[in-house]
Structures are given as structure tokens and as C-alpha cells.
PDB file of C-alpha atoms in Angstrom:
ATOM      1  CA  GLU Q   1      13.007  -9.677 -13.058  1.00 62.00           C
ATOM      2  CA  THR Q   2       9.292  -9.401 -12.617  1.00 76.00           C
ATOM      3  CA  GLY Q   3       6.979  -7.063 -10.760  1.00 92.00           C
ATOM      4  CA  VAL Q   4       8.471  -4.242  -8.724  1.00 96.00           C
ATOM      5  CA  THR Q   5      12.021  -4.484  -7.408  1.00 96.00           C
ATOM      6  CA  GLN Q   6      13.743  -2.306  -4.837  1.00 97.00           C
ATOM      7  CA  THR Q   7      17.403  -1.954  -3.881  1.00 97.00           C
ATOM      8  CA  PRO Q   8      18.922  -2.072  -1.412  1.00 97.00           C
ATOM      9  CA  ARG Q   9      16.700  -4.199   0.805  1.00 96.00           C
ATOM     10  CA  HIS Q  10      18.406  -2.920   3.949  1.00 96.00           C
ATOM     11  CA  LEU Q  11      20.300   0.323   4.531  1.00 96.00           C
ATOM     12  CA  VAL Q  12      22.002   1.742   7.604  1.00 95.00           C
ATOM     13  CA  MET Q  13      23.212   5.312   7.364  1.00 92.00           C
ATOM     14  CA  GLY Q  14      24.465   8.106   9.556  1.00 89.00           C
ATOM     15  CA  MET Q  15      22.744  11.463   9.765  1.00 88.00           C
ATOM     16  CA  THR Q  16      25.378  13.128   7.596  1.00 87.00           C
ATOM     17  CA  ASN Q  17      25.375  10.520   4.824  1.00 88.00           C
ATOM     18  CA  LYS Q  18      23.832  10.789   1.393  1.00 93.00           C
ATOM     19  CA  LYS Q  19      22.249   7.668  -0.072  1.00 95.00           C
ATOM     20  CA  SER Q  20      19.685   6.727  -2.694  1.00 97.00           C
ATOM     21  CA  LEU Q  21      16.930   4.134  -2.838  1.00 98.00           C
ATOM     22  CA  LYS Q  22      16.139   2.618  -6.215  1.00 98.00           C
ATOM     23  CA  CYS Q  23      12.900   1.189  -7.535  1.00 98.00           C
ATOM     24  CA  GLU Q  24      12.245  -0.465 -10.878  1.00 97.00           C
ATOM     25  CA  GLN Q  25       8.939  -1.724 -12.218  1.00 96.00           C
ATOM     26  CA  HIS Q  26       8.707  -4.369 -14.951  1.00 94.00           C
ATOM     27  CA  LEU Q  27       4.932  -4.127 -15.407  1.00 93.00           C
ATOM     28  CA  GLY Q  28       4.697  -1.460 -18.093  1.00 91.00           C
ATOM     29  CA  HIS Q  29       2.913   0.909 -15.721  1.00 89.00           C
ATOM     30  CA  ASN Q  30       2.951   4.681 -16.065  1.00 87.00           C
ATOM     31  CA  ALA Q  31       2.584   5.825 -12.458  1.00 89.00           C
ATOM     32  CA  MET Q  32       4.951   5.246  -9.546  1.00 92.00           C
ATOM     33  CA  TYR Q  33       4.758   6.006  -5.833  1.00 93.00           C
ATOM     34  CA  TRP Q  34       6.854   6.200  -2.677  1.00 95.00           C
ATOM     35  CA  TYR Q  35       5.310   5.221   0.647  1.00 95.00           C
ATOM     36  CA  LYS Q  36       6.747   5.188   4.146  1.00 95.00           C
ATOM     37  CA  GLN Q  37       5.765   2.730   6.860  1.00 93.00           C
ATOM     38  CA  SER Q  38       6.880   3.604  10.368  1.00 91.00           C
ATOM     39  CA  ALA Q  39       6.366   1.327  13.340  1.00 85.00           C
ATOM     40  CA  LYS Q  40       2.722   1.158  14.452  1.00 80.00           C
ATOM     41  CA  LYS Q  41       1.613   3.593  11.748  1.00 86.00           C
ATOM     42  CA  PRO Q  42      -0.241   3.032   8.487  1.00 89.00           C
ATOM     43  CA  LEU Q  43       1.538   3.304   5.162  1.00 91.00           C
ATOM     44  CA  GLU Q  44       1.921   6.991   4.378  1.00 92.00           C
ATOM     45  CA  LEU Q  45       2.041   8.299   0.825  1.00 91.00           C
ATOM     46  CA  MET Q  46       5.126  10.416   0.126  1.00 93.00           C
ATOM     47  CA  PHE Q  47       5.299  11.089  -3.611  1.00 91.00           C
ATOM     48  CA  VAL Q  48       3.346  10.311  -6.780  1.00 89.00           C
ATOM     49  CA  TYR Q  49       4.745  10.349 -10.305  1.00 88.00           C
ATOM     50  CA  ASN Q  50       2.308  10.178 -13.195  1.00 82.00           C
ATOM     51  CA  PHE Q  51       3.869   9.909 -16.667  1.00 72.00           C
ATOM     52  CA  LYS Q  52       7.212  10.914 -15.064  1.00 66.00           C
ATOM     53  CA  GLU Q  53       5.718  14.138 -13.724  1.00 72.00           C
ATOM     54  CA  GLN Q  54       5.516  14.595  -9.995  1.00 73.00           C
ATOM     55  CA  THR Q  55       1.858  15.150  -9.227  1.00 70.00           C
ATOM     56  CA  GLU Q  56       1.876  14.873  -5.471  1.00 70.00           C
ATOM     57  CA  ASN Q  57       4.269  15.713  -2.678  1.00 72.00           C
ATOM     58  CA  ASN Q  58       2.567  14.828   0.547  1.00 69.00           C
ATOM     59  CA  SER Q  59       4.263  17.453   2.758  1.00 82.00           C
ATOM     60  CA  VAL Q  60       7.487  15.498   2.810  1.00 91.00           C
ATOM     61  CA  PRO Q  61      10.611  17.211   4.240  1.00 92.00           C
ATOM     62  CA  SER Q  62      13.146  18.368   1.667  1.00 92.00           C
ATOM     63  CA  ARG Q  63      15.754  15.923   3.001  1.00 94.00           C
ATOM     64  CA  PHE Q  64      13.833  13.394   0.852  1.00 95.00           C
ATOM     65  CA  SER Q  65      14.239  14.101  -2.857  1.00 93.00           C
ATOM     66  CA  PRO Q  66      12.530  11.919  -5.485  1.00 94.00           C
ATOM     67  CA  GLU Q  67      13.635  11.433  -9.054  1.00 94.00           C
ATOM     68  CA  CYS Q  68      11.787   9.679 -11.877  1.00 93.00           C
ATOM     69  CA  PRO Q  69      13.982   9.576 -15.014  1.00 92.00           C
ATOM     70  CA  ASN Q  70      11.531   7.349 -16.926  1.00 91.00           C
ATOM     71  CA  SER Q  71       8.317   5.459 -16.328  1.00 88.00           C
ATOM     72  CA  SER Q  72      10.157   2.331 -15.160  1.00 94.00           C
ATOM     73  CA  HIS Q  73      12.564   3.813 -12.620  1.00 96.00           C
ATOM     74  CA  LEU Q  74      12.083   5.786  -9.440  1.00 96.00           C
ATOM     75  CA  PHE Q  75      14.686   6.985  -6.973  1.00 97.00           C
ATOM     76  CA  LEU Q  76      14.517   8.466  -3.508  1.00 97.00           C
ATOM     77  CA  HIS Q  77      17.606  10.507  -2.641  1.00 97.00           C
ATOM     78  CA  LEU Q  78      18.296  10.849   1.068  1.00 96.00           C
ATOM     79  CA  HIS Q  79      20.479  13.406   2.810  1.00 93.00           C
ATOM     80  CA  THR Q  80      20.917  14.612   6.398  1.00 93.00           C
ATOM     81  CA  LEU Q  81      18.210  12.284   7.670  1.00 93.00           C
ATOM     82  CA  GLN Q  82      17.074  12.059  11.272  1.00 93.00           C
ATOM     83  CA  PRO Q  83      16.725   8.924  13.412  1.00 93.00           C
ATOM     84  CA  GLU Q  84      12.927   9.300  13.240  1.00 93.00           C
ATOM     85  CA  ASP Q  85      13.191   8.731   9.475  1.00 95.00           C
ATOM     86  CA  SER Q  86      14.023   5.097  10.164  1.00 95.00           C
ATOM     87  CA  ALA Q  87      11.236   3.109   8.534  1.00 95.00           C
ATOM     88  CA  LEU Q  88      10.301   0.749   5.721  1.00 95.00           C
ATOM     89  CA  TYR Q  89      10.210   2.607   2.399  1.00 97.00           C
ATOM     90  CA  LEU Q  90       7.947   1.035  -0.191  1.00 97.00           C
ATOM     91  CA  CYS Q  91       7.733   1.728  -3.891  1.00 97.00           C
ATOM     92  CA  ALA Q  92       4.618   0.956  -5.916  1.00 95.00           C
ATOM     93  CA  SER Q  93       3.423   1.286  -9.490  1.00 93.00           C
ATOM     94  CA  SER Q  94       0.064   1.310 -11.248  1.00 89.00           C
ATOM     95  CA  GLN Q  95      -1.494   1.790 -14.641  1.00 85.00           C
ATOM     96  CA  VAL Q  96      -3.369   5.065 -14.840  1.00 76.00           C
ATOM     97  CA  TYR Q  97      -6.924   4.900 -16.186  1.00 65.00           C
ATOM     98  CA  GLY Q  98      -7.346   5.586 -19.862  1.00 53.00           C
ATOM     99  CA  THR Q  99      -3.871   4.977 -21.219  1.00 46.00           C
ATOM    100  CA  SER Q 100      -4.249   1.309 -21.983  1.00 43.00           C
ATOM    101  CA  GLY Q 101      -7.853   0.554 -21.245  1.00 39.00           C
ATOM    102  CA  SER Q 102      -7.234  -0.301 -17.617  1.00 43.00           C
ATOM    103  CA  SER Q 103      -9.856   1.064 -15.284  1.00 45.00           C
ATOM    104  CA  TYR Q 104      -8.460   0.025 -11.951  1.00 58.00           C
ATOM    105  CA  ASN Q 105      -6.176   1.660  -9.467  1.00 67.00           C
ATOM    106  CA  GLU Q 106      -4.498  -1.380  -7.978  1.00 84.00           C
ATOM    107  CA  GLN Q 107      -0.988  -0.515  -6.986  1.00 90.00           C
ATOM    108  CA  PHE Q 108       1.696  -3.152  -7.052  1.00 92.00           C
ATOM    109  CA  PHE Q 109       4.332  -2.911  -4.365  1.00 95.00           C
ATOM    110  CA  GLY Q 110       7.981  -3.789  -4.152  1.00 96.00           C
ATOM    111  CA  PRO Q 111       9.459  -5.578  -1.121  1.00 95.00           C
ATOM    112  CA  GLY Q 112      10.638  -2.340   0.455  1.00 96.00           C
ATOM    113  CA  THR Q 113      13.906  -0.958   1.811  1.00 97.00           C
ATOM    114  CA  ARG Q 114      14.366  -1.165   5.570  1.00 96.00           C
ATOM    115  CA  LEU Q 115      16.175   2.071   6.470  1.00 96.00           C
ATOM    116  CA  THR Q 116      17.902   2.684   9.785  1.00 95.00           C
ATOM    117  CA  VAL Q 117      19.313   6.133  10.534  1.00 94.00           C
ATOM    118  CA  LEU Q 118      21.883   6.229  13.324  1.00 92.00           C
TER     119      LEU Q 118
ATOM    120  CA  ASP J   1      -6.884  12.150  11.897  1.00 74.00           C
ATOM    121  CA  GLN J   2      -7.016   8.709  10.307  1.00 85.00           C
ATOM    122  CA  GLN J   3      -9.345   8.506   7.336  1.00 93.00           C
ATOM    123  CA  VAL J   4      -9.167   4.699   7.130  1.00 95.00           C
ATOM    124  CA  LYS J   5      -9.435   2.748  10.358  1.00 96.00           C
ATOM    125  CA  GLN J   6      -8.899  -0.893  11.153  1.00 96.00           C
ATOM    126  CA  ASN J   7      -9.791  -1.150  14.815  1.00 93.00           C
ATOM    127  CA  SER J   8      -8.682  -4.728  15.381  1.00 95.00           C
ATOM    128  CA  PRO J   9      -4.877  -5.003  15.480  1.00 94.00           C
ATOM    129  CA  SER J  10      -5.142  -8.788  15.462  1.00 96.00           C
ATOM    130  CA  LEU J  11      -7.628 -11.574  14.857  1.00 97.00           C
ATOM    131  CA  SER J  12      -7.303 -15.290  15.557  1.00 98.00           C
ATOM    132  CA  VAL J  13      -9.473 -17.756  13.600  1.00 98.00           C
ATOM    133  CA  GLN J  14      -9.552 -21.515  13.470  1.00 97.00           C
ATOM    134  CA  GLU J  15      -8.596 -23.186  10.190  1.00 97.00           C
ATOM    135  CA  GLY J  16     -11.644 -23.907   8.046  1.00 97.00           C
ATOM    136  CA  ARG J  17     -13.789 -21.221   9.678  1.00 98.00           C
ATOM    137  CA  ILE J  18     -14.669 -17.799   8.319  1.00 98.00           C
ATOM    138  CA  SER J  19     -12.354 -14.828   8.872  1.00 98.00           C
ATOM    139  CA  ILE J  20     -13.992 -11.398   8.885  1.00 98.00           C
ATOM    140  CA  LEU J  21     -11.784  -8.319   8.783  1.00 98.00           C
ATOM    141  CA  ASN J  22     -13.358  -4.909   9.219  1.00 98.00           C
ATOM    142  CA  CYS J  23     -12.509  -1.437   8.004  1.00 98.00           C
ATOM    143  CA  ASP J  24     -14.164   1.961   8.518  1.00 98.00           C
ATOM    144  CA  TYR J  25     -13.540   5.182   6.641  1.00 97.00           C
ATOM    145  CA  THR J  26     -14.460   8.806   7.185  1.00 96.00           C
ATOM    146  CA  ASN J  27     -13.825  10.491   3.830  1.00 92.00           C
ATOM    147  CA  SER J  28     -17.007  10.450   1.738  1.00 92.00           C
ATOM    148  CA  MET J  29     -14.931  11.214  -1.378  1.00 89.00           C
ATOM    149  CA  PHE J  30     -13.435   7.725  -1.353  1.00 91.00           C
ATOM    150  CA  ASP J  31     -14.923   5.754  -4.220  1.00 88.00           C
ATOM    151  CA  TYR J  32     -12.645   2.754  -4.546  1.00 90.00           C
ATOM    152  CA  PHE J  33     -11.504   0.361  -1.862  1.00 93.00           C
ATOM    153  CA  LEU J  34      -8.812  -2.276  -1.844  1.00 94.00           C
ATOM    154  CA  TRP J  35      -7.510  -4.997   0.437  1.00 97.00           C
ATOM    155  CA  TYR J  36      -3.849  -5.898   0.560  1.00 96.00           C
ATOM    156  CA  LYS J  37      -2.116  -8.783   2.256  1.00 97.00           C
ATOM    157  CA  LYS J  38       1.417  -8.537   3.634  1.00 94.00           C
ATOM    158  CA  TYR J  39       3.831 -11.205   4.777  1.00 92.00           C
ATOM    159  CA  PRO J  40       6.935 -10.302   6.817  1.00 87.00           C
ATOM    160  CA  ALA J  41       9.855  -8.990   4.733  1.00 81.00           C
ATOM    161  CA  GLU J  42       7.639  -8.597   1.657  1.00 87.00           C
ATOM    162  CA  GLY J  43       5.694  -5.709   0.174  1.00 91.00           C
ATOM    163  CA  PRO J  44       1.886  -5.659   0.297  1.00 94.00           C
ATOM    164  CA  THR J  45       0.197  -7.744  -2.399  1.00 94.00           C
ATOM    165  CA  PHE J  46      -3.150  -6.794  -3.884  1.00 93.00           C
ATOM    166  CA  LEU J  47      -5.986  -9.097  -2.890  1.00 95.00           C
ATOM    167  CA  ILE J  48      -9.368  -7.732  -3.943  1.00 95.00           C
ATOM    168  CA  SER J  49     -11.073  -4.414  -4.588  1.00 93.00           C
ATOM    169  CA  ILE J  50     -14.529  -2.888  -4.796  1.00 93.00           C
ATOM    170  CA  SER J  51     -15.934   0.190  -6.447  1.00 90.00           C
ATOM    171  CA  SER J  52     -18.405   2.391  -4.613  1.00 91.00           C
ATOM    172  CA  ILE J  53     -21.074   1.533  -7.197  1.00 91.00           C
ATOM    173  CA  LYS J  54     -21.138  -2.033  -5.887  1.00 94.00           C
ATOM    174  CA  ASP J  55     -21.866  -3.508  -2.488  1.00 96.00           C
ATOM    175  CA  LYS J  56     -20.180  -6.864  -2.963  1.00 97.00           C
ATOM    176  CA  ASN J  57     -17.293  -8.329  -4.901  1.00 96.00           C
ATOM    177  CA  GLU J  58     -16.260 -11.960  -4.779  1.00 97.00           C
ATOM    178  CA  ASP J  59     -13.069 -13.696  -5.891  1.00 95.00           C
ATOM    179  CA  GLY J  60     -12.727 -17.322  -4.881  1.00 97.00           C
ATOM    180  CA  ARG J  61     -12.502 -17.575  -1.103  1.00 97.00           C
ATOM    181  CA  PHE J  62     -12.417 -13.796  -0.713  1.00 98.00           C
ATOM    182  CA  THR J  63     -15.460 -11.531  -0.634  1.00 98.00           C
ATOM    183  CA  VAL J  64     -15.497  -7.826   0.104  1.00 98.00           C
ATOM    184  CA  PHE J  65     -18.682  -6.098   1.267  1.00 98.00           C
ATOM    185  CA  LEU J  66     -19.224  -2.349   1.164  1.00 97.00           C
ATOM    186  CA  ASN J  67     -21.812  -0.453   3.208  1.00 97.00           C
ATOM    187  CA  LYS J  68     -21.582   3.134   1.989  1.00 95.00           C
ATOM    188  CA  SER J  69     -24.159   4.540   4.363  1.00 96.00           C
ATOM    189  CA  ALA J  70     -22.155   3.198   7.303  1.00 97.00           C
ATOM    190  CA  LYS J  71     -18.818   3.948   5.635  1.00 97.00           C
ATOM    191  CA  HIS J  72     -17.800   0.399   6.414  1.00 98.00           C
ATOM    192  CA  LEU J  73     -16.287  -2.452   4.478  1.00 97.00           C
ATOM    193  CA  SER J  74     -15.361  -5.967   5.397  1.00 98.00           C
ATOM    194  CA  LEU J  75     -13.298  -8.775   3.945  1.00 98.00           C
ATOM    195  CA  HIS J  76     -14.559 -12.332   4.358  1.00 98.00           C
ATOM    196  CA  ILE J  77     -12.247 -15.285   3.870  1.00 98.00           C
ATOM    197  CA  VAL J  78     -13.898 -18.672   3.800  1.00 97.00           C
ATOM    198  CA  PRO J  79     -12.669 -21.242   4.481  1.00 98.00           C
ATOM    199  CA  SER J  80      -9.611 -19.832   6.246  1.00 98.00           C
ATOM    200  CA  GLN J  81      -6.329 -21.590   5.518  1.00 97.00           C
ATOM    201  CA  PRO J  82      -2.953 -21.518   7.307  1.00 96.00           C
ATOM    202  CA  GLY J  83      -1.417 -19.593   4.386  1.00 95.00           C
ATOM    203  CA  ASP J  84      -3.879 -16.774   5.040  1.00 97.00           C
ATOM    204  CA  SER J  85      -1.946 -15.833   8.184  1.00 97.00           C
ATOM    205  CA  ALA J  86      -0.625 -12.357   7.367  1.00 97.00           C
ATOM    206  CA  VAL J  87      -1.284  -8.665   7.974  1.00 96.00           C
ATOM    207  CA  TYR J  88      -4.256  -7.347   5.995  1.00 98.00           C
ATOM    208  CA  PHE J  89      -4.469  -3.693   5.028  1.00 97.00           C
ATOM    209  CA  CYS J  90      -7.564  -1.851   3.949  1.00 97.00           C
ATOM    210  CA  ALA J  91      -6.928   1.029   1.513  1.00 94.00           C
ATOM    211  CA  ALA J  92      -9.052   3.659  -0.188  1.00 93.00           C
ATOM    212  CA  SER J  93      -8.787   5.958  -3.168  1.00 88.00           C
ATOM    213  CA  ALA J  94     -10.708   9.070  -4.175  1.00 83.00           C
ATOM    214  CA  THR J  95      -9.990   8.882  -7.897  1.00 69.00           C
ATOM    215  CA  ARG J  96     -10.697   5.458  -9.288  1.00 57.00           C
ATOM    216  CA  GLY J  97      -8.339   4.767 -12.140  1.00 53.00           C
ATOM    217  CA  GLY J  98      -6.303   7.863 -11.530  1.00 57.00           C
ATOM    218  CA  ALA J  99      -2.723   8.132 -10.340  1.00 64.00           C
ATOM    219  CA  ASP J 100      -3.892   8.768  -6.834  1.00 71.00           C
ATOM    220  CA  GLY J 101      -2.050   7.676  -3.758  1.00 82.00           C
ATOM    221  CA  LEU J 102      -3.878   5.211  -1.558  1.00 88.00           C
ATOM    222  CA  THR J 103      -4.870   5.924   2.040  1.00 91.00           C
ATOM    223  CA  PHE J 104      -4.184   2.907   4.224  1.00 94.00           C
ATOM    224  CA  GLY J 105      -5.402   1.609   7.547  1.00 95.00           C
ATOM    225  CA  LYS J 106      -2.939   0.343  10.167  1.00 94.00           C
ATOM    226  CA  GLY J 107      -3.625  -3.284   9.324  1.00 95.00           C
ATOM    227  CA  THR J 108      -5.036  -6.355  11.071  1.00 97.00           C
ATOM    228  CA  HIS J 109      -2.799  -9.309  11.839  1.00 97.00           C
ATOM    229  CA  LEU J 110      -4.777 -12.432  10.976  1.00 98.00           C
ATOM    230  CA  ILE J 111      -3.635 -15.649  12.632  1.00 98.00           C
ATOM    231  CA  ILE J 112      -5.115 -18.918  11.435  1.00 97.00           C
ATOM    232  CA  GLN J 113      -4.979 -21.582  14.125  1.00 95.00           C
ATOM    233  CA  PRO J 114      -4.629 -25.225  12.991  1.00 90.00           C
TER     234      PRO J 114
END
């Protein structure tokens, strides 16, 4: 596997279900991100993990719960979602300035999980 | 209030001609700007970036121009090719090199006509 992978690619769930989205990066990066893309809206940042520590929670409802067990894996746990949470959920990773000489903030994205909440 | 704006939802350009995609921003703290390209059913892929200390960055057929006083940047693709048909997102960051989330525009759908 190369780059950033996400599973599942598609997910349909009811409002009472509990599910998890998984992201794995094979780039040796030390920062990971969750974004949400709703129809006709720009990508919206949800969470940032830097060296496995959550450094940003962009006012996301508590029904979304992130987990970053190590620098290569990122999860988004979902419970009691609403139909308006239906969207494309994208994971990204980047190398933070200073840890390996990189001085850029390019984020590399996975293919996304298309979530539908019924 | 959107801090990064792409006011053209779509743009149609003839193959071989120049494509110019525009982006405006409002946050003067942004110091690093990126363009991403997205095909259907795929995640965005990084295309080119520019730091606020520069006004131009070129990579092959792609050139990004930054006008800080106008808070405006543009992406030029020349010559345009059929494979360039995709949605292009402008993004900005306030901490270059830091683990900062990116702020995205809504995207411009570029269609290259044969």
C-alpha cells in the first residue's frame, strides 16, 4: 500500500448505529487530519493530530470521536449520527516542519469514505 | 464567512489554450497557499504551492501567481490538456510547515474541450 488509504470507501448507517472510519498513511508523516466535505460546501477541517496529540478540534459535535493510536493510523468513531452528517470524509497526512527537514505543509489525502446516514 | 473564495464554480477551456483559475482570500494571516486537483471518487491531490514571500512559482505547465496586496492568487495551466479536466481547490494555511489544518475554497470545475 502506498500513500493514504481509507476504509471503508462507502458506508450506510442508521442513526442509532455505531461505526468507525479508518485511515492509514504509509508516508512516514507525523501529522494527520480529518476533513468533511458536504455537498456544495468547501472541505471543512474537523480534527488535527500532531505527533499523536490532538491539537485541534474544529467545533465538531461529540457524536464524532477521533482516535490516533500511532502516527500511521487515525480513526473516526461515529455514533448517533444525523442525516445531515452524510458527506465525504477525507483523511490527510503531512510532515510537520522541523522533524525531518521538511519545510512544507502539503497535505496528502486519502480517497475518502462516502457516508450516508439514514 | 468564507476565508477562501473561488467565485467560478466552473470553467470551460479549449485544449491547447491557457486555463486560468482564480482564488481570493480574506485572512491576512495566511502565509502559504496550495492548489489541489480532484477527480471523481478520489481524494484531492497536491498540485503546486506558493509561500507568501514569493509572487510566482512554476512547475512544468502549472504556474501559481500571488498578489498579496489584492489577496488574490491564480493558477495558470498552459497548454491545457484533456487530463486536466477535474475540480481544482485553492487552499491556504496560516502556519507554513506547521500541523495546521488547511482552509479550502469550494472548488472550480475545469472542463477541457477537445
